[in-house]
Structures are given as structure tokens and as C-alpha cells.
Coordinates of C-alpha atoms and ligand atoms in Angstrom, one line a residue:
X1 CA -7.6 -21.4 4.2
X2 CA -6.7 -19.8 7.5
X3 CA -9.2 -17.8 9.5
X4 CA -8.9 -15.3 12.3
X5 CA -11.0 -15.6 15.5
X6 CA -11.5 -12.5 17.7
X7 CA -13.4 -12.2 20.9
X8 CA -14.1 -8.5 21.1
X9 CA -14.5 -5.9 23.8
X10 CA -10.9 -5.6 25.1
X11 CA -9.4 -2.1 25.0
X12 CA -5.9 -2.4 23.4
X13 CA -3.1 -1.3 25.7
X14 CA 0.6 -1.5 25.0
X15 CA 3.2 -0.8 22.3
X16 CA 3.1 -1.7 18.6
X17 CA 6.2 -1.4 16.4
X18 CA 5.4 -0.4 12.8
X19 CA 7.1 -2.2 10.0
X20 CA 8.5 -1.0 6.6
X21 CA 6.0 0.3 4.1
X22 CA 4.6 -2.4 1.7
X23 CA 3.8 0.1 -1.0
X24 CA 7.3 1.5 -0.8
X25 CA 9.0 -1.9 -0.8
X26 CA 7.3 -3.2 -4.0
X27 CA 8.4 -0.4 -6.3
X28 CA 11.8 -0.3 -4.7
X29 CA 12.3 -4.0 -5.4
X30 CA 11.3 -3.4 -9.0
X31 CA 13.9 -0.6 -9.2
X32 CA 16.6 -3.2 -8.7
X33 CA 16.1 -4.1 -12.4
X34 CA 17.5 -0.7 -13.4
X35 CA 21.1 -1.6 -12.3
X36 CA 23.5 -4.5 -12.8
X37 CA 24.8 -3.8 -9.3
X38 CA 23.3 -4.9 -5.9
X39 CA 20.5 -2.9 -4.3
X40 CA 20.3 -3.6 -0.6
X41 CA 16.9 -2.7 1.0
X42 CA 16.5 -2.6 4.8
X43 CA 13.4 -2.4 6.9
X44 CA 11.6 -4.7 4.4
X45 CA 8.3 -6.0 5.8
X46 CA 7.8 -9.8 5.8
X47 CA 4.6 -9.9 3.7
X48 CA 3.0 -12.2 1.1
X49 CA 3.1 -9.3 -1.4
X50 CA 6.9 -8.8 -0.9
X51 CA 7.4 -12.6 -1.4
X52 CA 5.3 -12.4 -4.6
X53 CA 7.4 -9.5 -6.0
X54 CA 10.6 -11.5 -5.0
X55 CA 9.2 -14.5 -7.0
X56 CA 8.5 -12.3 -10.0
X57 CA 12.0 -10.7 -9.9
X58 CA 13.7 -14.1 -9.5
X59 CA 12.1 -15.4 -12.7
X60 CA 13.5 -12.3 -14.5
X61 CA 16.9 -13.5 -13.3
X62 CA 17.4 -11.3 -10.3
X63 CA 19.5 -12.9 -7.6
X64 CA 17.9 -12.3 -4.2
X65 CA 19.6 -12.8 -0.8
X66 CA 17.2 -12.5 2.1
X67 CA 18.4 -11.5 5.5
X68 CA 16.8 -13.0 8.6
X69 CA 13.5 -11.6 9.8
X70 CA 14.1 -11.8 13.6
X71 CA 12.2 -8.6 14.6
X72 CA 10.6 -5.4 13.3
X73 CA 12.9 -3.4 11.1
X74 CA 15.5 -6.1 10.6
X75 CA 14.2 -7.6 7.3
X76 CA 16.7 -7.0 4.5
X77 CA 16.9 -8.0 0.9
X78 CA 19.9 -7.8 -1.4
X79 CA 18.7 -7.8 -5.1
X80 CA 21.3 -8.2 -7.9
X81 CA 20.0 -7.9 -11.4
X82 CA 23.4 -8.4 -13.0
X83 CA 21.9 -10.8 -15.6
X84 CA 18.3 -10.3 -16.7
X85 CA 17.4 -13.7 -18.1
X86 CA 13.7 -13.1 -19.0
X87 CA 11.8 -9.9 -19.8
X88 CA 8.4 -11.6 -19.5
X89 CA 6.2 -11.0 -16.5
X90 CA 3.7 -13.9 -16.9
X91 CA -0.1 -13.6 -16.3
X92 CA 0.0 -16.0 -13.4
X93 CA 2.3 -13.8 -11.3
X94 CA 0.9 -10.4 -12.4
X95 CA -2.7 -11.5 -11.8
X96 CA -2.0 -12.2 -8.2
X97 CA -0.4 -8.8 -7.5
X98 CA -1.0 -5.7 -9.5
X99 CA 2.2 -4.0 -8.4
X100 CA 3.9 -6.5 -10.6
X101 CA 3.3 -4.2 -13.6
X102 CA 6.0 -1.9 -12.1
X103 CA 8.6 -4.1 -13.7
X104 CA 7.5 -2.8 -17.2
X105 CA 9.3 0.5 -17.1
X106 CA 12.6 -0.7 -15.6
X107 CA 12.8 -3.7 -17.9
X108 CA 12.2 -1.7 -21.1
X109 CA 14.5 1.1 -20.0
X110 CA 17.3 -1.3 -19.1
X111 CA 16.9 -4.1 -21.8
X112 CA 15.0 -2.3 -24.6
X113 CA 12.3 -4.9 -24.3
X114 CA 9.6 -6.1 -21.9
X115 CA 6.5 -8.4 -22.1
X116 CA 4.2 -7.8 -19.1
X117 CA 0.8 -9.3 -18.6
X118 CA -2.1 -6.8 -18.3
X119 CA -3.2 -7.1 -14.7
X120 CA -7.0 -7.0 -15.3
X121 CA -9.6 -5.7 -12.9
X122 CA -9.6 -6.4 -9.2
X123 CA -11.8 -6.3 -6.2
X124 CA -11.6 -2.5 -5.8
X125 CA -12.3 -1.5 -9.4
X126 CA -11.3 -1.9 -13.0
X127 CA -7.9 -0.2 -12.4
X128 CA -6.5 0.3 -15.9
X129 CA -2.8 1.0 -16.7
X130 CA -3.4 3.4 -19.6
X131 CA -1.4 6.2 -17.9
X132 CA 1.6 3.9 -17.6
X133 CA 1.4 2.9 -21.3
X134 CA 0.7 6.4 -22.6
X135 CA 3.7 7.7 -20.6
X136 CA 6.1 5.0 -21.9
X137 CA 5.0 5.8 -25.4
X138 CA 6.0 9.4 -24.9
X139 CA 9.4 8.1 -23.9
X140 CA 9.6 6.5 -27.4
X141 CA 8.6 3.0 -26.4
X142 CA 6.7 1.1 -29.0
X143 CA 3.8 -0.7 -27.3
X144 CA 1.4 -3.2 -28.6
X145 CA -1.3 -5.0 -26.6
X146 CA -1.6 -8.5 -27.7
X147 CA -2.9 -11.7 -26.1
X148 CA -3.4 -10.0 -22.8
X149 CA 0.2 -8.8 -22.7
X150 CA 1.9 -5.4 -23.0
X151 CA 4.6 -5.9 -25.6
X152 CA 7.1 -3.0 -25.2
X153 CA 10.1 -2.3 -27.4
X154 CA 12.6 0.4 -27.4
X155 CA 15.6 -0.9 -29.4
X156 CA 17.3 2.5 -29.4
X157 CA 16.6 3.3 -25.8
X158 CA 14.2 5.8 -24.3
X159 CA 14.2 9.5 -24.7
X160 CA 13.1 12.1 -22.2
X161 CA 9.6 13.7 -22.5
X162 CA 7.2 15.9 -20.7
X163 CA 4.3 13.9 -19.2
X164 CA 1.2 15.6 -17.9
X165 CA -0.9 13.2 -15.8
X166 CA -4.6 13.9 -16.3
X167 CA -5.2 12.8 -12.7
X168 CA -3.0 11.5 -9.9
X169 CA -1.7 8.0 -10.1
X170 CA 0.7 6.5 -7.7
X171 CA 1.7 3.5 -9.8
X172 CA 2.0 5.5 -13.1
X173 CA 4.2 8.1 -11.4
X174 CA 6.5 5.3 -10.0
X175 CA 6.6 3.5 -13.4
X176 CA 7.5 6.6 -15.4
X177 CA 9.9 8.0 -12.8
X178 CA 11.9 4.7 -12.9
X179 CA 11.9 4.6 -16.7
X180 CA 12.9 8.3 -16.9
X181 CA 16.1 7.7 -14.9
X182 CA 17.6 5.8 -17.9
X183 CA 15.9 7.9 -20.7
X184 CA 18.2 10.1 -22.7
X185 CA 17.8 13.8 -21.9
X186 CA 15.3 15.6 -19.7
X187 CA 11.9 14.4 -18.5
X188 CA 9.3 16.3 -16.5
X189 CA 6.4 14.5 -14.7
X190 CA 3.6 17.0 -14.1
X191 CA 0.7 16.4 -11.7
X192 CA 2.8 13.6 -10.2
X193 CA 1.6 11.7 -7.1
X194 CA 3.2 13.0 -3.9
X195 CA 2.7 9.9 -1.7
X196 CA 5.6 9.4 0.7
X197 CA 6.3 6.1 -1.0
X198 CA 7.2 8.0 -4.2
X199 CA 9.6 10.3 -2.2
X200 CA 11.2 7.1 -0.9
X201 CA 11.6 5.6 -4.3
X202 CA 13.0 8.9 -5.6
X203 CA 15.5 9.0 -2.8
X204 CA 16.7 5.5 -3.4
X205 CA 17.0 6.2 -7.2
X206 CA 19.1 9.2 -6.4
X207 CA 21.4 7.0 -4.2
X208 CA 21.7 4.7 -7.3
X209 CA 22.9 7.7 -9.3
X210 CA 19.7 9.1 -10.8
X211 CA 19.3 12.8 -11.2
X212 CA 15.9 13.9 -9.9
X213 CA 14.7 17.3 -8.8
X214 CA 11.4 18.3 -7.1
X215 CA 11.2 15.2 -4.9
X216 CA 8.1 15.6 -2.6
X217 CA 6.4 17.9 -5.1
X218 CA 3.9 17.2 -7.9
X219 CA 6.5 18.1 -10.5
X220 CA 9.4 15.7 -10.9
X221 CA 12.3 16.7 -13.1
X222 CA 14.6 13.9 -14.2
X223 CA 17.8 14.1 -16.2
X224 CA 18.6 10.7 -17.6
X225 CA 21.9 9.0 -16.9
X226 CA 23.6 6.2 -18.8
X227 CA 23.5 3.7 -16.0
X228 CA 22.6 3.3 -12.3
X229 CA 24.7 1.7 -9.7
X230 CA 24.1 -0.2 -6.5
X231 CA 22.9 1.4 -3.2
X232 CA 21.8 0.7 0.3
X233 CA 18.4 2.1 1.3
X234 CA 16.2 1.9 4.4
X235 CA 12.4 1.7 3.6
X236 CA 10.1 4.3 5.3
X237 CA 7.6 3.2 7.9
X238 CA 4.2 2.0 6.7
X239 CA 1.8 4.9 7.1
X240 CA -1.2 2.6 6.4
X241 CA -0.2 0.1 9.0
X242 CA 0.2 3.1 11.4
X243 CA -3.3 4.4 10.6
X244 CA -4.8 1.0 10.9
X245 CA -3.5 0.5 14.4
X246 CA -4.5 4.1 15.3
X247 CA -8.0 3.2 14.3
X248 CA -7.9 -0.1 16.2
X249 CA -6.7 1.6 19.4
X250 CA -9.3 4.4 19.1
X251 CA -12.2 2.0 18.3
X252 CA -11.5 -0.1 21.4
X253 CA -11.0 2.9 23.7
X254 CA -7.5 1.8 24.4
X255 CA -4.1 3.4 25.1
X256 CA -1.5 2.4 22.5
X257 CA 1.9 3.7 21.6
X258 CA 3.0 3.2 18.0
X259 CA 6.8 3.2 17.5
X260 CA 9.2 3.2 14.6
X261 CA 6.7 5.3 12.6
X262 CA 6.5 8.8 11.0
X263 CA 3.6 11.0 12.4
X264 CA 4.1 13.5 9.6
X265 CA 2.9 10.8 7.1
X266 CA -0.5 10.6 8.8
X267 CA -1.3 14.3 9.3
X268 CA -4.6 14.0 7.5
X269 CA -5.6 11.0 9.6
X270 CA -4.6 12.7 12.9
X271 CA -6.7 15.8 12.0
X272 CA -9.9 13.7 11.4
X273 CA -9.4 11.6 14.5
X274 CA -8.9 14.7 16.6
X275 CA -12.3 15.8 15.5
X276 CA -13.7 12.4 16.5
X277 CA -12.5 12.8 20.1
X278 CA -9.2 10.9 19.9
X279 CA -6.1 12.3 21.5
X280 CA -3.0 11.7 19.5
X281 CA 0.3 12.7 21.1
X282 CA 3.2 12.6 18.6
X283 CA 6.9 12.5 19.1
X284 CA 9.6 12.2 16.3
X285 CA 9.0 8.5 15.6
X286 CA 6.0 7.6 17.8
X287 CA 2.3 8.3 18.3
X288 CA 0.3 7.7 21.4
X289 CA -3.4 7.0 20.9
X290 CA -6.1 7.5 23.6
X291 CA -9.7 8.7 23.7
X292 CA -10.2 12.2 25.1
X293 CA -13.7 11.6 26.6
X294 CA -16.0 8.7 26.9
X295 CA -16.9 8.0 23.3
X296 CA -16.4 8.8 19.7
X297 CA -18.1 11.5 17.6
X298 CA -19.0 11.0 13.9
X299 CA -16.8 13.0 11.5
X300 CA -16.8 13.1 7.7
X301 CA -14.0 11.9 5.5
X302 CA -13.3 12.2 1.8
X303 CA -10.5 10.1 0.3
X304 CA -7.9 12.0 -1.8
X305 CA -4.4 11.5 -3.1
X306 CA -1.7 12.5 -0.6
X307 CA -1.5 14.7 1.4
X308 CA -5.3 14.2 1.6
X309 CA -7.0 11.4 3.6
X310 CA -5.8 8.0 2.1
X311 CA -8.2 5.6 0.4
X312 CA -6.2 2.8 2.0
X313 CA -7.6 3.9 5.4
X314 CA -11.2 4.4 4.3
X315 CA -12.5 1.0 5.3
X316 CA -10.8 1.1 8.8
X317 CA -12.2 4.6 9.4
X318 CA -15.7 3.3 8.5
X319 CA -15.3 0.5 11.1
X320 CA -14.3 3.1 13.7
X321 CA -17.4 5.3 12.8
X322 CA -19.9 2.4 13.2
X323 CA -20.1 3.0 17.0
X324 CA -19.5 6.8 17.0
X325 CA -22.2 9.2 18.2
X326 CA -24.1 10.8 15.4
X327 CA -23.4 10.3 11.7
X328 CA -20.4 10.2 9.4
X329 CA -20.3 10.7 5.7
X330 CA -17.5 8.8 4.0
X331 CA -16.8 9.6 0.4
X332 CA -14.4 7.5 -1.8
X333 CA -13.0 9.5 -4.7
X334 CA -9.9 7.3 -5.7
X335 CA -11.5 3.9 -6.5
X336 CA -14.9 3.3 -7.9
X337 CA -15.7 0.2 -6.0
X338 CA -14.2 0.3 -2.5
X339 CA -17.2 -0.4 -0.2
X340 CA -17.2 -4.2 -0.2
X341 CA -16.7 -4.1 3.6
X342 CA -20.2 -2.4 4.0
X343 CA -22.4 -5.5 3.8
X344 CA -20.0 -7.4 6.2
X345 CA -20.0 -4.5 8.7
X346 CA -23.8 -4.5 8.4
X347 CA -23.9 -8.2 9.3
X348 CA -22.2 -7.2 12.6
X349 CA -25.0 -4.6 13.3
X350 CA -23.6 -1.5 11.6
X351 CA -26.0 1.0 10.1
X352 CA -24.6 2.1 6.8
X353 CA -26.3 3.5 3.6
X354 CA -24.3 3.7 0.4
X355 CA -25.2 6.0 -2.3
X356 CA -22.8 6.3 -5.2
X357 CA -19.4 7.2 -4.0
X358 CA -20.6 8.0 -0.5
X359 CA -21.5 6.0 2.6
X360 CA -23.5 7.4 5.4
X361 CA -22.7 5.7 8.7
X362 CA -25.2 6.2 11.5
X363 CA -23.5 5.2 14.8
X364 CA -25.0 2.3 16.7
X365 CA -24.3 1.6 20.5
X366 CA -22.6 -1.7 19.8
X367 CA -21.6 -4.3 17.2
X368 CA -22.2 -8.0 17.5
X369 CA -19.6 -10.6 16.4
X370 CA -20.3 -12.7 13.3
X371 CA -18.5 -14.8 10.7
X372 CA -17.4 -12.4 8.0
X373 CA -15.1 -12.2 5.0
X374 CA -13.7 -9.6 2.6
X375 CA -12.3 -9.4 -0.8
X376 CA -9.3 -7.1 -0.3
X377 CA -6.7 -6.3 2.2
X378 CA -8.0 -3.1 3.7
X379 CA -11.6 -4.3 3.8
X380 CA -10.4 -7.4 5.7
X381 CA -8.6 -5.4 8.3
X382 CA -11.6 -3.2 8.8
X383 CA -13.4 -6.3 9.8
X384 CA -10.6 -7.1 12.3
X385 CA -11.2 -3.6 13.9
X386 CA -14.9 -4.2 14.0
X387 CA -14.3 -7.7 15.6
X388 CA -12.1 -6.1 18.3
X389 CA -15.0 -3.8 19.2
X390 CA -17.9 -6.2 18.8
X391 CA -19.5 -8.3 21.5
X392 CA -18.7 -11.9 21.3
X393 CA -16.9 -13.9 18.6
X394 CA -16.0 -12.8 15.1
X395 CA -14.4 -15.2 12.6
X396 CA -12.8 -13.6 9.6
X397 CA -12.4 -15.8 6.6
X398 CA -9.8 -15.4 3.8
X399 CA -7.0 -14.3 6.1
X400 CA -4.6 -14.5 3.1
X401 CA -5.7 -10.9 2.3
X402 CA -4.4 -9.7 5.7
X403 CA -1.1 -11.6 5.1
X404 CA -0.5 -9.6 1.9
X405 CA -0.1 -6.3 3.8
X406 CA 0.1 -6.8 7.6
X407 CA 3.1 -8.3 9.2
X408 CA 2.3 -10.5 12.3
X409 CA -1.0 -8.7 12.7
X410 CA -2.4 -11.1 15.3
X411 CA 0.9 -11.0 17.3
X412 CA 0.9 -7.2 17.4
X413 CA -2.7 -7.0 18.5
X414 CA -2.4 -9.9 21.0
X415 CA 0.6 -8.1 22.6
X416 CA -1.8 -5.3 23.4
X417 CA -4.3 -7.6 25.1
X418 CA -6.5 -8.4 22.1
X419 CA -8.1 -11.9 22.2
X420 CA -7.2 -12.9 18.7
X421 CA -6.0 -16.1 17.2
X422 CA -5.3 -17.6 13.8
X423 CA -7.2 -20.8 13.1
X424 CA -5.0 -22.8 10.8
X425 CA -6.6 -24.4 7.7
X426 CA -8.7 -27.4 8.9
X427 CA -8.9 -26.2 12.5
Ligands
EPZ1 C1 -1.4 2.4 -5.2 O1 -2.1 1.7 -6.2 C2 -1.4 1.5 -4.0 N1 -0.7 0.3 -4.4 C3 -2.8 1.2 -3.5 O2 -2.7 0.4 -2.3 C4 -3.5 2.5 -3.2 O3 -4.8 2.3 -2.9 C5 -3.4 3.5 -4.4 O4 -2.0 3.6 -4.9 C6 -4.0 4.8 -4.2 O5 -3.3 5.4 -3.1 C7 0.7 0.2 -4.3 O6 1.3 1.2 -4.0 C8 1.3 -1.1 -4.6 P1 -3.3 4.6 -8.6 P2 -2.1 2.2 -7.7 O7 -2.6 4.4 -9.9 O8 -0.8 2.7 -8.0 C9 -6.9 5.0 -11.8 C10 -3.3 -1.2 -0.8 O9 -4.3 -1.7 -0.2 N2 -5.8 4.7 -12.8 O10 -2.9 5.8 -7.8 O11 -2.6 1.0 -8.6 C11 -7.1 3.8 -10.9 O12 -8.0 2.8 -11.4 C12 -3.4 -0.8 -2.2 O13 -2.2 -1.3 -0.3 C13 -6.2 4.7 -14.2 O14 -7.4 5.0 -14.5 O15 -3.2 3.3 -7.7 C14 -7.6 4.5 -9.6 O16 -9.0 4.7 -9.7 C15 -4.6 -1.1 -3.0 N3 -5.2 4.5 -15.1 C16 -6.8 5.8 -9.6 O17 -6.3 6.0 -10.9 C17 -3.9 4.2 -14.8 O18 -3.1 4.0 -15.7 C18 -5.6 5.8 -8.7 O19 -4.8 4.7 -8.8 C19 -3.6 4.2 -13.4 C20 -4.5 4.4 -12.5

């Protein structure tokens, strides 16, 4: 397994181009199952999770043409689901990537049948899919859980319904939004998630002929149509990659310009970092990150659904706060088990106390490099940020987590002066 070696202590300086959003690309790829015509996606990031979704779709019979990936923003995929040859999403593929369950709604809406493995728990919590299943049942889908699979049937098609989510779920909103586009009649999704990735999915579905009102709000109104057609859609910039590099630049006391991004997607992040003493200068599609004074101040953060502070930037913020002046209280409200990075950061000298859903970070003057590893994508990247700040050498194990969600991470950081290299398996 590859590892990443970092020699810390270099302030990042330069420009980093932001890629397309992983968490928009995955549901958009699943949406290709809704039409027998070609969906062309542009600005597709070159990531292991995108490859995993492509594998899954290919085994459903989707024909996938992949454009070259010569530079940021150039990745393109043409997905044609003219002939769906299998409605089964097997355990082996779903287990590796939870977003695979997003094929359930499109398959049953288009084919009247789907058999999708239950994803099981994962490193950040139990993560059930009850909201997905309950919502599909309201659309008239008969669902049985058997042998670890969701067996879904709707021989007469789906009918529209009012769905009230008891709490906000990104995946369930995406699943039911896709299914509703082909359901007969009207559907309303109430207390829907408002993440920009959902707006992106809705915009693409509208280009494919779906009728959706309320895009960007927590109440989506869908009028079902008989069929969807092909479309060309450019994926939005990745706000989590943006926030991660903001944190890396701020932690190292550097001066970095992020390009090809959307500052309005990271408003909650900018607000917190402003309080911590970071100057963020925004233009239409770029953000410049510098420190205002000679250090960082501790600030508190509570994760929330969008437009609140994102859970996917909690670990990175904690890495940033480890060397801030004073204390920072970080509260995780979205997932029940998302502090796996804490013991690893502690091994590098951080002073963090966890109590329930909150972590109290007492700033220390410096971190010291160490061998570390993490069990999920965002926890791993928080260790990269800590490694960039720490004195001496940090080696991060299980780099495959990083490859799931960060495109050319080491190249982008090295271009800004970071001393970072990938140690290939066996090196
Ligand atoms: C999406 O996951 C993202 N994944 C996650 O990104 C992100 O952390 C999360 O949204 C929250 O923003 C993708 O977009 C592919 P949820 P999702 O349904 O859809 C509970 C990353 O690092 N829940 O909004 O799975 C659930 O357990 C990742 O890129 C139920 O109880 O998240 C969680 O506590 C990781 N029942 C909460 O809701 C359900 O049926 C929010 O989960 C569904 C969810």
C-alpha cells in the first residue's frame, strides 16, 4: 500500500486549481441510468471513487466513454444507459463505496426492478439507508430486505408522493429526487438537503427534461415525466477540496490562491477562518488565503447540514486548530463517530479531549512529525495538513483513502513548495 511522506514546516505559496466535486459527480453518474440517451459530464475529477462508480455502472450495462484527463477541469465522461443489462448492484462493489446505493432509485424508476446490496456500516458511523427505503415505499415501490440486499419492485411504475424527511440527508434527497423525476404525478420533498451538490444534480436533471421547482431550497417540487433524455452538464467545483486547501494554506502560514472554485459554496468556512485570523480575499471563481497577523486564534465550530459548517471539513479544521492560540470547541452533529483522527493528531503532539460529540482542542506551540494512519478520507487529509505544519517527517499510511477524494493531492501541494512525496508500495 502506498504511503505519503511529508517534511513539514514549509509555508505553502502558489496557486492550486480546484477540481470538479466528487460528491456531485457520483450522483450525477447514477442519474445516467434514468435515460436511454447519452449523459455527458464535464469537469469530472479523476478519483478512485469516480472509477468505482464507473465500474458499478458498467456492470449494469452502461456504456462509458472516458475523455482524456490532461489537466484540471478537462475530465469528461459520456455515459449511455441505452440497454440496462443487470439491475443488481453486488455487495462487493457497494461495500467499497456507499454512494453506490444511489443506483437504487434510478434503476427501479426506469426498469421497475432493482436489487442493491445494503452498504453496511463504515468508519464514520452506522449510516443506515432507512430514509431512502421509506421514501421509495411512499412512491409505491415494494421493498423487501433479504440476504443483505434491498429487493425493490415497482411493476406498474412509481407514483408521486409527499416525503417529509425527519432530518436532513444528502443521499436520501438525491435518491428520491432522481426517482421522483420518472414517478407519475407530483412529488414534494420537504426538509430536503440543500447542499450545492443537490442543486447541481437538480440542474442536470432539468437539462435531461425533468420538471423540478424549488432548486436550492429545502422543498423540492417534482412533476414526473414519461422519460428523460440526454444532456451535457459541467460539474460544480469541489467545495470540500477548496476548504481543505484553505486549511492547509492557513495552517502553514502561507499565501495561496485557489482557482476554478466557488467562494459562495464555502461561506460558513470563510466566516470561521476569518475569526481565527485568516484573511480570505474572494473573487468570482478564486480565493486568496493568507494569515492576517502572526498566528492563529482558536474558534469554535459545530458541523451542520448546508449552509452550515460541513462535516467533511471538520477533521481538517481540527488539524488547523491544534497549533492555534487558546482553545477551540469542535462539535460534530452529522455523524456519530467522526473523531478517528484525534488519536493520530495526539501522536503528533496535539492536545485534544473528546467528550461525546465534542472535541476540545487546546492549542500547542508545535506538532512533531510521526507515522500515522486514518480510516477515512477526510481524517487522512487532516493528517496531511498536520504533517505540513509539523516539525520533521510524517509518514501517512493507507493513502488509498486520499485517492478516493483528492485528485493529484501531492502534486498540487508540491507545486506550492510542500515537501511531500508518495512512497510506492514496497518503497
Ligand atoms: C453525503 O453522505 C456525502 N457523501 C458525505 O461525504 C457527507 O459527509 C454527508 O453527505 C454529509 O454532508 C456523498 O455525497 C457521496 P447523509 P450521505 O445521508 O448522503 C444519517 C466524504 O468524505 N442517515 O446526509 O451518506 C446518516 O447516518 C463523505 O466525501 C440515516 O440515519 O450522508 C448521517 O448520520 C463522507 N438514514 C446523517 O443521516 C438514512 O437513510 C447524514 O447523512 C440516511 C442518512
